[in-house]
Coordinates of C-alpha atoms in Angstrom, one line a residue:
X1331 CA 0.0 0.0 0.0
X1332 CA 1.5 3.3 -1.1
X1333 CA 1.8 6.4 1.1
X1334 CA -1.4 8.5 1.4
X1335 CA 0.1 11.3 -0.7
X1336 CA 1.5 9.1 -3.6
X1337 CA -1.5 9.7 -5.8
X1338 CA -1.6 13.4 -5.0
X1339 CA 2.1 13.8 -5.8
X1340 CA 1.9 12.0 -9.1
X1341 CA -0.8 14.4 -10.4
X1342 CA -3.0 11.5 -11.6
X1343 CA -6.7 11.1 -10.8
X1344 CA -6.9 14.1 -8.6
X1345 CA -10.2 15.3 -7.4
X1346 CA -11.3 18.9 -7.9
X1347 CA -10.6 19.6 -4.3
X1348 CA -7.0 18.4 -4.7
X1349 CA -6.5 20.5 -7.8
X1350 CA -7.9 23.6 -6.1
X1351 CA -5.6 23.1 -3.1
X1352 CA -2.6 22.7 -5.5
X1353 CA -3.6 25.9 -7.3
X1354 CA -4.0 27.6 -3.9
X1355 CA -0.4 26.8 -2.9
X1356 CA 0.8 28.1 -6.3
X1357 CA -1.1 31.3 -5.7
X1358 CA 0.4 31.6 -2.2
X1359 CA 3.9 31.2 -3.7
X1360 CA 3.2 34.0 -6.1
X1361 CA 1.8 36.2 -3.3
X1362 CA 4.8 35.6 -1.1
X1363 CA 7.2 36.6 -3.9
X1364 CA 5.2 39.8 -4.9
X1365 CA 7.0 43.1 -4.5
X1366 CA 5.0 44.9 -1.9
X1367 CA 7.1 48.1 -2.3
X1368 CA 5.1 48.8 -5.4
X1369 CA 1.8 49.1 -3.4
X1370 CA 0.6 52.5 -2.2
X1371 CA -0.1 52.9 1.5
X1372 CA -3.8 52.6 1.0
X1373 CA -3.5 49.7 -1.3
X1374 CA -1.1 47.9 1.1
X1375 CA -3.7 48.3 3.9
X1376 CA -6.4 47.0 1.7
X1377 CA -4.3 44.0 0.5
X1378 CA -3.6 43.1 4.2
X1379 CA -7.3 43.5 5.1
X1380 CA -8.3 41.2 2.2
X1381 CA -5.6 38.7 3.0
X1382 CA -6.8 38.4 6.6
X1383 CA -10.4 37.9 5.4
X1384 CA -9.2 35.2 3.0
X1385 CA -7.4 33.5 5.9
X1386 CA -10.6 33.4 7.9
X1387 CA -12.5 32.0 5.0
X1388 CA -9.9 29.4 4.5
X1389 CA -10.1 28.2 8.1
X1390 CA -13.9 27.9 7.8
X1391 CA -13.5 26.0 4.5
X1392 CA -10.8 23.8 6.2
X1393 CA -13.3 22.9 8.9
X1394 CA -15.5 21.3 6.2
X1395 CA -12.7 19.0 5.4
X1396 CA -12.2 18.1 9.0
X1397 CA -15.9 17.4 9.5
X1398 CA -15.8 15.1 6.4
X1399 CA -12.7 13.3 7.8
X1400 CA -14.5 12.9 11.1
X1401 CA -17.7 11.6 9.5
X1402 CA -15.8 9.0 7.6
X1403 CA -14.0 7.8 10.7
X1404 CA -10.6 8.2 9.1
X1405 CA -8.7 9.0 12.4
X1406 CA -9.6 5.7 14.0
X1407 CA -9.1 3.9 10.7
X1408 CA -5.6 5.3 10.6
X1409 CA -4.9 4.2 14.2
X1410 CA -5.4 7.5 16.1
X1411 CA -7.4 7.3 19.3
X1412 CA -9.4 10.5 18.6
X1413 CA -10.0 13.3 16.2
X1414 CA -7.8 15.7 18.3
X1415 CA -4.9 13.2 18.2
X1416 CA -5.3 13.0 14.4
X1417 CA -5.4 16.8 14.0
X1418 CA -2.4 17.3 16.2
X1419 CA -0.1 14.7 14.7
X1420 CA -1.3 14.1 11.1
X1421 CA -2.5 17.6 10.1
X1422 CA -0.2 19.6 12.4
X1423 CA -3.1 21.6 13.9
X1424 CA -1.5 23.7 16.6
X1425 CA -4.4 23.7 19.0
X1426 CA -6.8 20.8 18.2
X1427 CA -9.0 21.4 21.3
X1428 CA -9.8 24.9 20.3
X1429 CA -10.3 23.9 16.7
X1430 CA -12.8 21.2 17.7
X1431 CA -14.7 23.7 19.9
X1432 CA -14.7 26.1 16.9
X1433 CA -16.1 23.4 14.6
X1434 CA -18.7 22.4 17.1
X1435 CA -20.0 25.9 17.1
X1436 CA -19.8 26.9 13.4
X1437 CA -19.5 23.7 11.3
X1438 CA -22.2 21.6 9.7
X1439 CA -22.1 18.0 10.8
X1440 CA -24.2 15.2 9.2
X1441 CA -27.4 14.0 10.7
X1442 CA -28.3 10.3 11.0
X1443 CA -30.0 10.5 7.6
X1444 CA -26.8 11.8 6.0
X1445 CA -28.0 15.4 5.4
X1446 CA -26.0 18.2 6.9
X1447 CA -27.4 19.7 10.0
X1448 CA -27.5 23.4 10.7
X1449 CA -24.6 24.9 12.6
X1450 CA -25.0 25.3 16.3
X1451 CA -24.7 29.1 15.9
X1452 CA -25.8 29.8 12.3
X1453 CA -25.3 33.5 12.3
X1454 CA -21.8 33.3 13.7
X1455 CA -21.0 30.5 11.2
X1456 CA -22.2 32.7 8.3
X1457 CA -20.0 35.6 9.4
X1458 CA -17.0 33.2 9.7
X1459 CA -17.7 31.8 6.2
X1460 CA -17.7 35.3 4.8
X1461 CA -14.4 36.1 6.5
X1462 CA -15.9 38.9 8.6
X1463 CA -14.7 37.2 11.9
X1464 CA -11.6 35.2 12.7
X1465 CA -11.0 32.2 15.0
X1466 CA -10.3 34.5 18.0
X1467 CA -13.6 36.3 17.5
X1468 CA -15.4 33.0 17.2
X1469 CA -13.8 31.7 20.4
X1470 CA -14.8 34.7 22.5
X1471 CA -18.3 34.8 20.9
X1472 CA -18.8 31.1 21.7
X1473 CA -17.8 31.7 25.3
X1474 CA -20.6 34.4 25.5
X1475 CA -23.2 32.2 23.8
X1476 CA -22.4 29.1 25.8
X1477 CA -23.0 31.2 29.0
X1478 CA -26.7 31.9 28.0
X1479 CA -28.8 30.2 30.7
X1480 CA -30.8 27.2 29.5
X1481 CA -34.1 28.7 30.8
X1482 CA -33.9 31.7 28.3
X1483 CA -36.7 31.5 25.7
X1484 CA -35.9 30.2 22.3
X1485 CA -36.6 33.5 20.4
X1486 CA -34.4 35.5 22.8
X1487 CA -31.6 33.0 22.3
X1488 CA -31.8 33.4 18.5
X1489 CA -31.8 37.1 18.9
X1490 CA -28.8 36.9 21.2
X1491 CA -26.9 34.7 18.7
X1492 CA -27.4 37.2 15.8
X1493 CA -26.5 40.1 18.1
X1494 CA -23.2 38.4 19.1
X1495 CA -22.4 37.6 15.4
X1496 CA -23.0 41.2 14.5
X1497 CA -20.8 42.4 17.3
X1498 CA -18.1 39.9 16.4
X1499 CA -17.9 41.4 12.9
X1500 CA -17.2 44.9 14.2
X1501 CA -15.2 44.5 17.5
X1502 CA -12.1 43.0 18.9
X1503 CA -12.2 39.7 20.8
X1504 CA -11.7 41.6 24.1
X1505 CA -14.5 44.0 23.3
X1506 CA -16.8 41.1 22.4
X1507 CA -16.3 39.7 25.9
X1508 CA -17.3 43.0 27.5
X1509 CA -20.3 43.5 25.2
X1510 CA -21.3 39.9 25.8
X1511 CA -21.5 40.5 29.5
X1512 CA -23.9 43.4 28.9
X1513 CA -26.0 41.1 26.6
X1514 CA -26.2 38.5 29.3
X1515 CA -27.4 41.1 31.7
X1516 CA -30.3 41.9 29.4
X1517 CA -31.2 38.2 29.1
X1518 CA -31.1 37.6 32.8
X1519 CA -31.2 41.0 34.6
X1520 CA -32.1 39.5 38.0
X1521 CA -29.8 36.4 37.8
X1522 CA -32.8 34.2 38.4
X1523 CA -32.5 32.0 35.3
X1524 CA -29.1 30.5 36.1
X1525 CA -29.8 27.2 37.8
X1526 CA -28.0 24.0 38.8
X1527 CA -28.3 22.6 35.2
X1528 CA -26.3 25.6 33.9
X1529 CA -23.7 25.2 36.5
X1530 CA -23.3 21.5 35.9
X1531 CA -23.1 22.1 32.2
X1532 CA -20.3 24.6 32.6
X1533 CA -18.2 23.0 35.4
X1534 CA -14.7 22.0 34.2
X1535 CA -11.1 21.9 35.3
X1536 CA -8.2 21.7 32.9
X1537 CA -4.5 21.0 33.6
X1538 CA -3.0 22.4 30.5
X1539 CA 0.1 21.2 28.8
X1540 CA 3.5 22.1 30.2
X1541 CA 5.3 25.1 28.7
X1542 CA 9.0 25.1 27.8
X1543 CA 9.7 26.2 31.3
X1544 CA 7.9 23.1 32.6
X1545 CA 5.2 25.2 34.2
X1546 CA 1.5 24.3 33.7
X1547 CA -1.5 26.6 33.6
X1548 CA -4.6 25.4 35.6
X1549 CA -8.0 26.7 34.2
X1550 CA -11.6 25.9 34.9
X1551 CA -15.0 26.8 36.2
X1552 CA -15.9 25.7 39.7
X1553 CA -19.4 25.3 41.0
X1554 CA -20.3 27.1 44.2
X1555 CA -19.7 24.1 46.5
X1556 CA -16.3 23.2 45.0
X1557 CA -15.2 26.9 45.3
X1558 CA -16.3 26.9 48.9
X1559 CA -14.4 23.8 49.7
X1560 CA -11.3 25.1 48.0
X1561 CA -11.5 28.4 49.9
X1562 CA -11.7 26.6 53.2
X1563 CA -8.6 24.5 52.3
X1564 CA -6.6 27.5 51.2
X1565 CA -7.7 29.5 54.3
X1566 CA -6.2 26.7 56.5
X1567 CA -3.1 25.8 54.5
X1568 CA -2.1 29.0 52.7
X1569 CA -1.5 31.3 55.6
X1570 CA 1.8 33.2 55.8
X1571 CA 4.6 31.0 57.2
X1572 CA 2.9 27.7 56.4
X1573 CA 4.0 25.1 53.8
X1574 CA 6.7 27.3 52.4
X1575 CA 9.1 25.1 50.3
X1576 CA 11.7 27.8 50.3
X1577 CA 12.0 27.8 54.1
X1578 CA 13.2 24.5 55.6
X1579 CA 11.9 25.6 59.0
X1580 CA 8.4 26.4 57.8
X1581 CA 5.7 24.4 59.6
X1582 CA 3.9 21.9 57.3
X1583 CA 0.2 21.1 57.3
X1584 CA -2.7 22.9 58.9
X1585 CA -2.3 25.7 61.3
X1586 CA -3.7 23.9 64.3
X1587 CA -1.1 21.2 64.1
X1588 CA 1.9 23.5 64.1
X1589 CA 3.9 25.3 66.9
X1590 CA 2.7 28.9 67.3
X1591 CA 6.1 30.4 67.8
X1592 CA 7.6 28.6 64.9
X1593 CA 4.7 29.6 62.7
X1594 CA 5.1 33.3 63.7
X1595 CA 8.8 33.3 63.0
X1596 CA 8.2 31.6 59.6
X1597 CA 5.5 34.2 58.8
X1598 CA 7.9 37.0 59.5
X1599 CA 10.3 35.5 57.0
X1600 CA 7.6 34.7 54.4
X1601 CA 7.9 37.0 51.3
X1602 CA 5.5 35.0 49.1
X1603 CA 2.5 36.6 47.5
X1604 CA -1.0 35.2 48.2
X1605 CA -1.1 33.5 44.8
X1606 CA 2.2 31.8 45.6
X1607 CA 1.0 30.7 49.0
X1608 CA -2.1 29.2 47.4
X1609 CA 0.1 27.2 45.0
X1610 CA 2.3 25.9 47.8
X1611 CA -0.8 25.0 49.9
X1612 CA -2.3 23.0 47.0
X1613 CA 1.0 21.1 46.6
X1614 CA 1.1 20.4 50.3
X1615 CA -2.5 19.2 50.3
X1616 CA -1.9 16.8 47.3
X1617 CA 1.2 15.4 49.0
X1618 CA -0.8 14.8 52.2
X1619 CA -3.5 13.0 50.2
X1620 CA -0.9 10.7 48.5
X1621 CA 0.9 10.0 51.8
X1622 CA -2.3 9.1 53.6
X1623 CA -3.3 6.6 50.9
X1624 CA -6.7 8.2 50.2
X1625 CA -6.2 7.6 46.4
X1626 CA -5.8 3.8 46.9
X1627 CA -2.8 1.6 46.5
X1628 CA -2.6 1.0 42.7
X1629 CA -3.9 2.5 39.4
X1630 CA -3.6 0.2 36.4
X1631 CA -1.1 -1.8 38.2
X1632 CA 1.2 1.0 39.1
X1633 CA 1.6 2.3 42.7
X1634 CA -0.4 5.5 43.3
X1635 CA 2.8 7.5 43.9
X1636 CA 5.0 10.0 42.1
X1637 CA 7.0 7.6 39.9
X1638 CA 9.9 9.2 38.0
X1639 CA 12.1 7.9 35.2
X1640 CA 15.4 9.6 34.5
X1641 CA 18.4 8.8 32.2
X1642 CA 21.6 8.0 34.1
X1643 CA 23.7 10.4 31.9
X1644 CA 21.2 13.2 32.6
X1645 CA 21.6 12.6 36.3
X1646 CA 25.4 12.8 36.0
X1647 CA 25.4 15.9 34.0
X1648 CA 22.7 17.7 36.0
X1649 CA 20.9 18.3 32.7
X1650 CA 17.8 17.1 31.0
X1651 CA 14.5 16.1 32.7
X1652 CA 12.9 13.3 34.5
X1653 CA 9.6 11.8 33.2
X1654 CA 6.7 10.9 35.5
X1655 CA 4.4 8.0 34.9
X1656 CA 1.7 10.5 34.2
X1657 CA 3.8 12.0 31.4
X1658 CA 4.9 15.2 33.1
X1659 CA 8.5 16.5 33.0
X1660 CA 10.5 17.4 36.1
X1661 CA 13.9 19.2 36.2
X1662 CA 16.8 17.1 37.2
X1663 CA 17.3 19.2 40.4
X1664 CA 13.7 18.3 41.5
X1665 CA 14.4 14.6 40.6
X1666 CA 17.5 14.5 42.9
X1667 CA 15.7 16.3 45.7
X1668 CA 12.7 13.9 45.6
X1669 CA 14.9 10.9 45.2
X1670 CA 16.7 11.7 48.4
X1671 CA 13.4 11.2 50.3
X1672 CA 12.1 8.3 48.2
X1673 CA 11.9 4.6 48.6
X1674 CA 14.0 3.4 45.6
X1675 CA 13.2 0.6 43.2
X1676 CA 16.3 -0.8 41.6
X1677 CA 15.9 -1.8 37.9
X1678 CA 18.3 -4.5 36.8
X1679 CA 18.0 -5.7 33.1
X1680 CA 21.2 -7.6 32.4
X1681 CA 21.3 -9.8 35.5
X1682 CA 18.7 -11.2 37.9
X1683 CA 16.3 -9.0 39.8
X1684 CA 14.8 -9.5 43.2
X1685 CA 11.3 -8.8 41.8
X1686 CA 9.9 -11.7 39.7
X1687 CA 9.5 -10.5 36.1
X1688 CA 8.9 -13.8 34.4
X1689 CA 5.4 -15.2 35.3
X1690 CA 4.9 -17.5 32.2
X1691 CA 1.4 -18.9 32.0
X1692 CA 0.8 -18.7 35.7
X1693 CA -0.7 -15.2 35.5
X1694 CA -2.4 -13.3 32.8
X1695 CA -2.1 -9.7 34.1
X1696 CA 1.2 -8.0 34.8
X1697 CA 2.4 -7.6 38.3
X1698 CA 3.4 -4.3 39.9
X1699 CA 7.1 -5.2 39.5
X1700 CA 6.6 -5.8 35.8
X1701 CA 4.7 -2.5 35.4
X1702 CA 7.6 -0.6 37.1
X1703 CA 10.2 -2.5 35.0
X1704 CA 8.2 -1.7 31.8
X1705 CA 8.1 2.0 32.7
X1706 CA 11.8 2.0 33.3
X1707 CA 12.6 0.5 29.9
X1708 CA 13.2 2.8 26.8
X1709 CA 9.9 4.2 25.7
X1710 CA 8.1 2.7 28.7
X1711 CA 6.7 6.1 29.8
X1712 CA 4.0 6.0 27.0
X1713 CA 2.0 3.7 24.9
X1714 CA 4.2 1.6 22.6
X1715 CA 2.0 2.2 19.5
X1716 CA 3.7 4.7 17.2
X1717 CA 2.3 8.2 17.5
X1718 CA 0.3 7.6 20.7
X1719 CA 1.0 9.9 23.7
X1720 CA -0.9 8.1 26.4
X1721 CA 1.2 8.1 29.6
X1722 CA 2.1 5.0 31.7
X1723 CA -0.7 5.6 34.1
X1724 CA -3.3 5.2 31.3
X1725 CA -1.9 2.0 29.6
X1726 CA -2.4 -1.7 29.9
X1727 CA 0.2 -4.4 29.5
X1728 CA 0.0 -5.9 26.0
X1729 CA 1.3 -9.4 25.2
X1730 CA 3.5 -8.3 22.2
X1731 CA 4.7 -11.7 20.8
X1732 CA 1.5 -13.7 21.2
X1733 CA -1.8 -13.0 22.8
X1734 CA -2.3 -14.7 26.2
X1735 CA -5.4 -16.5 24.9
X1736 CA -3.3 -18.0 22.1
X1737 CA -0.5 -19.2 24.4
X1738 CA 1.5 -16.0 25.1
X1739 CA 3.6 -15.7 28.2
X1740 CA 3.3 -13.0 30.9
X1741 CA 7.1 -12.4 30.9
X1742 CA 8.7 -8.9 30.9
X1743 CA 10.3 -9.7 27.6
X1744 CA 6.9 -10.2 25.9
X1745 CA 5.1 -7.3 27.5
X1746 CA 4.7 -3.7 26.3
X1747 CA 2.6 -0.8 27.4
X1748 CA -0.5 -0.2 25.2
X1749 CA -3.4 2.2 25.8
X1750 CA -6.8 0.5 25.9
X1751 CA -7.7 1.6 22.4
X1752 CA -4.5 0.3 20.7
X1753 CA -4.5 -2.9 22.9
X1754 CA -7.9 -3.8 21.4
X1755 CA -6.8 -2.9 17.9
X1756 CA -4.4 -5.9 17.8
X1757 CA -6.0 -8.6 15.6
X1758 CA -5.9 -10.1 12.1
X1759 CA -8.5 -7.7 10.7
X1760 CA -7.5 -5.1 8.0
X1761 CA -7.0 -1.7 9.6
X1762 CA -5.9 -3.3 12.9
X1763 CA -2.4 -4.0 14.0
X1764 CA 0.0 -7.0 14.3
X1765 CA 2.7 -6.7 16.9
X1766 CA 6.0 -8.3 17.7
X1767 CA 9.3 -7.8 19.5
X1768 CA 12.7 -7.0 17.8
X1769 CA 15.2 -9.6 18.8
X1770 CA 18.3 -7.9 17.5
X1771 CA 19.7 -4.6 16.4
X1772 CA 19.3 -1.1 18.0
X1773 CA 15.7 -1.8 18.8
X1774 CA 16.3 -5.2 20.4
X1775 CA 13.6 -5.8 23.1
X1776 CA 11.2 -3.1 21.8
X1777 CA 7.8 -3.8 20.4
X1778 CA 7.0 -3.1 16.8
X1779 CA 3.5 -2.4 15.4
X1780 CA 2.4 -3.1 11.8
X1781 CA -0.9 -2.0 10.4
X1782 CA -2.7 -4.8 8.6
X1783 CA -3.5 -4.2 5.0
X1784 CA -6.2 -5.7 2.8
X1785 CA -5.5 -9.1 1.3
X1786 CA -3.1 -8.8 -1.6
X1787 CA -1.9 -5.3 -0.7
X1788 CA 1.8 -4.7 -0.1
X1789 CA 2.7 -5.0 3.6
X1790 CA 3.0 -1.9 5.7
X1791 CA 6.3 -1.3 7.5
X1792 CA 6.8 -2.4 11.1
X1793 CA 7.3 0.7 13.3
X1794 CA 8.6 1.4 16.8
X1795 CA 7.4 4.3 18.9
X1796 CA 10.5 6.2 19.3
X1797 CA 11.0 9.8 20.4
X1798 CA 14.2 11.6 19.3
X1799 CA 17.1 11.7 21.8
X1800 CA 17.0 15.5 22.3
X1801 CA 20.0 15.5 24.7
X1802 CA 22.2 13.7 22.1
X1803 CA 21.1 16.0 19.3
X1804 CA 21.7 19.0 21.5
X1805 CA 25.2 18.0 22.5
X1806 CA 26.1 17.2 18.8
X1807 CA 24.9 20.6 17.8
X1808 CA 26.7 22.2 20.7
X1809 CA 29.9 20.5 19.6
X1810 CA 29.4 21.8 16.0
X1811 CA 28.7 25.3 17.2
X1812 CA 31.8 25.4 19.4
X1813 CA 33.9 24.1 16.5
X1814 CA 32.5 26.9 14.2
X1815 CA 33.2 29.6 16.8
X1816 CA 36.5 28.4 18.3
X1817 CA 37.8 26.1 15.6
X1818 CA 38.8 22.4 16.1
X1819 CA 40.3 21.4 19.4
X1820 CA 44.0 20.8 19.5
X1821 CA 46.0 18.6 21.6
X1822 CA 47.2 20.2 24.9
X1823 CA 44.7 23.0 24.8
X1824 CA 42.8 23.8 28.0
X1825 CA 39.2 23.1 27.8
X1826 CA 39.6 20.6 24.9
X1827 CA 37.0 18.0 24.2
X1828 CA 37.7 14.5 25.6
X1829 CA 39.0 11.8 23.3
X1830 CA 36.6 9.4 21.6
X1831 CA 35.4 6.7 24.0
X1832 CA 36.3 8.7 27.1
X1833 CA 33.8 11.6 26.9
X1834 CA 31.4 10.1 29.4
X1835 CA 34.1 9.7 32.1
X1836 CA 35.4 13.1 31.3
X1837 CA 32.0 14.8 31.5
X1838 CA 31.1 13.0 34.7
X1839 CA 34.2 14.1 36.5
X1840 CA 34.0 17.7 35.3
X1841 CA 30.4 18.6 35.8
X1842 CA 29.2 16.9 38.9
X1843 CA 29.2 19.5 41.7
X1844 CA 30.0 18.6 45.3
X1845 CA 27.4 16.1 46.6
X1846 CA 24.6 17.7 48.5
X1847 CA 22.5 14.6 49.2
X1848 CA 22.9 10.9 49.9
X1849 CA 21.7 10.1 46.3
X1850 CA 24.4 12.3 44.8
X1851 CA 27.1 10.9 47.1
X1852 CA 26.3 7.3 46.1
X1853 CA 26.2 8.4 42.5
X1854 CA 29.6 10.0 42.7
X1855 CA 31.0 6.9 44.4
X1856 CA 29.6 4.6 41.7
X1857 CA 31.2 6.8 39.0
X1858 CA 34.6 6.8 40.7
X1859 CA 34.5 3.0 41.1
X1860 CA 33.5 2.5 37.5
X1861 CA 36.3 4.7 36.3
X1862 CA 38.8 2.7 38.3
X1863 CA 37.5 -0.5 36.8
X1864 CA 37.7 1.0 33.3
X1865 CA 41.3 2.3 33.8
X1866 CA 42.4 -1.1 35.2
X1867 CA 43.2 0.4 38.6
X1868 CA 42.3 -1.0 42.0
X1869 CA 41.6 0.5 45.4
X1870 CA 39.6 0.1 48.5
X1871 CA 35.9 -0.4 47.8

């Protein structure tokens, strides 16, 4: 089976839509190469205005294509767990969640009889199709319209929708939000129409993706009871002097369980803002819940604890990140600090381990030890299916070589993480997957996935879910940049690069700072002993 774009690239048997998109790209190439200096000021402004309008129209037209893709079930047929996952990976849509919300409000989906249904907000959809509004206007307008109470009469809702669409075509997104608040005041001047049904419909809490600084934004709408409970918790745990991670002498927990004098002294030293105290109180509350065991003992076979995986070289260099079983990234400094207080699990892959990892036919489901060992292996922090980003806490253990029902073994060498969707897509049917384990080569021990083609079709390639080694790429680029700036290193120069084969020992010895914890002390000792063994020297152990 050829690649999806083979037919498109060959220029044969194109549909009209494909021809139009090709012409559009050619037109964009011409526009990008146009000499704008020949435009008058007025003409340049008009060109920019028309360009933005065309971009809005293109986004709306693109939503039609996404609806068609969704209606045909192409994302699941291609192995993606959801439309958002398909948009993000296959189509490179930067914010699939917002794109789906936009489509839900302004696109026309098919009804059960196959006919297109009217858009949720027809007036807004029409303005979007004309290019009068952009996606930011649509997003703000939808926020206003979704806040209309359920009890508002139908005719007033329609009038409100058309009003918001008209406002969106003339005002900025920020102004739309302000004007929308006025509109809602006209629809429900006394606030009597908002009821529990509205509050339940709008309640949500989102933990957004981590930024490049590894910080995460928390957004949501809390119902009155949840807000009240949170306020009580923060009132007790977010007081000045309490739960301050920057002060080792700060009392931990609720106020009534702390010493009054220590609390007062800590409060005098506390320079945090109220928002920072709220953050630290929430962290302390979550740690208390975990330590008290209120979340249970296991989740999908993994202990309900903060489980972190880190590369040994990253630890030695104090660079890179650790990966949690839930998929979050932690700076190495945080990993070392947490490891000093943690109960360690030692992963041993070349020799024997104290935890039984080979259960054969005696057990169908993986043990906790096997789940932890699987997480520690390369790629074990996510589903092993290529392109899937489900973290270890959301996966099952898949029998990669042979299904358990067909005689497979519950051994660590035959198990791989797989999210529920991909685990159930392993079968002999076309469109599903066949899996196996590489026995040799750079991917030895890793599970491969091959999509099943129709009978007689060329076989699809076996693929391994592999993320690029960012640290290795970075250090290669760093070496190239230093060579360009300073020239190649010469023998005898201070600061020269280590010789081939000795770079790891050189880097470890140079960059590890003086140990500050028991973990770093043991790590430094292990490095020294390893260096002696490598050099052929001996010494007291």
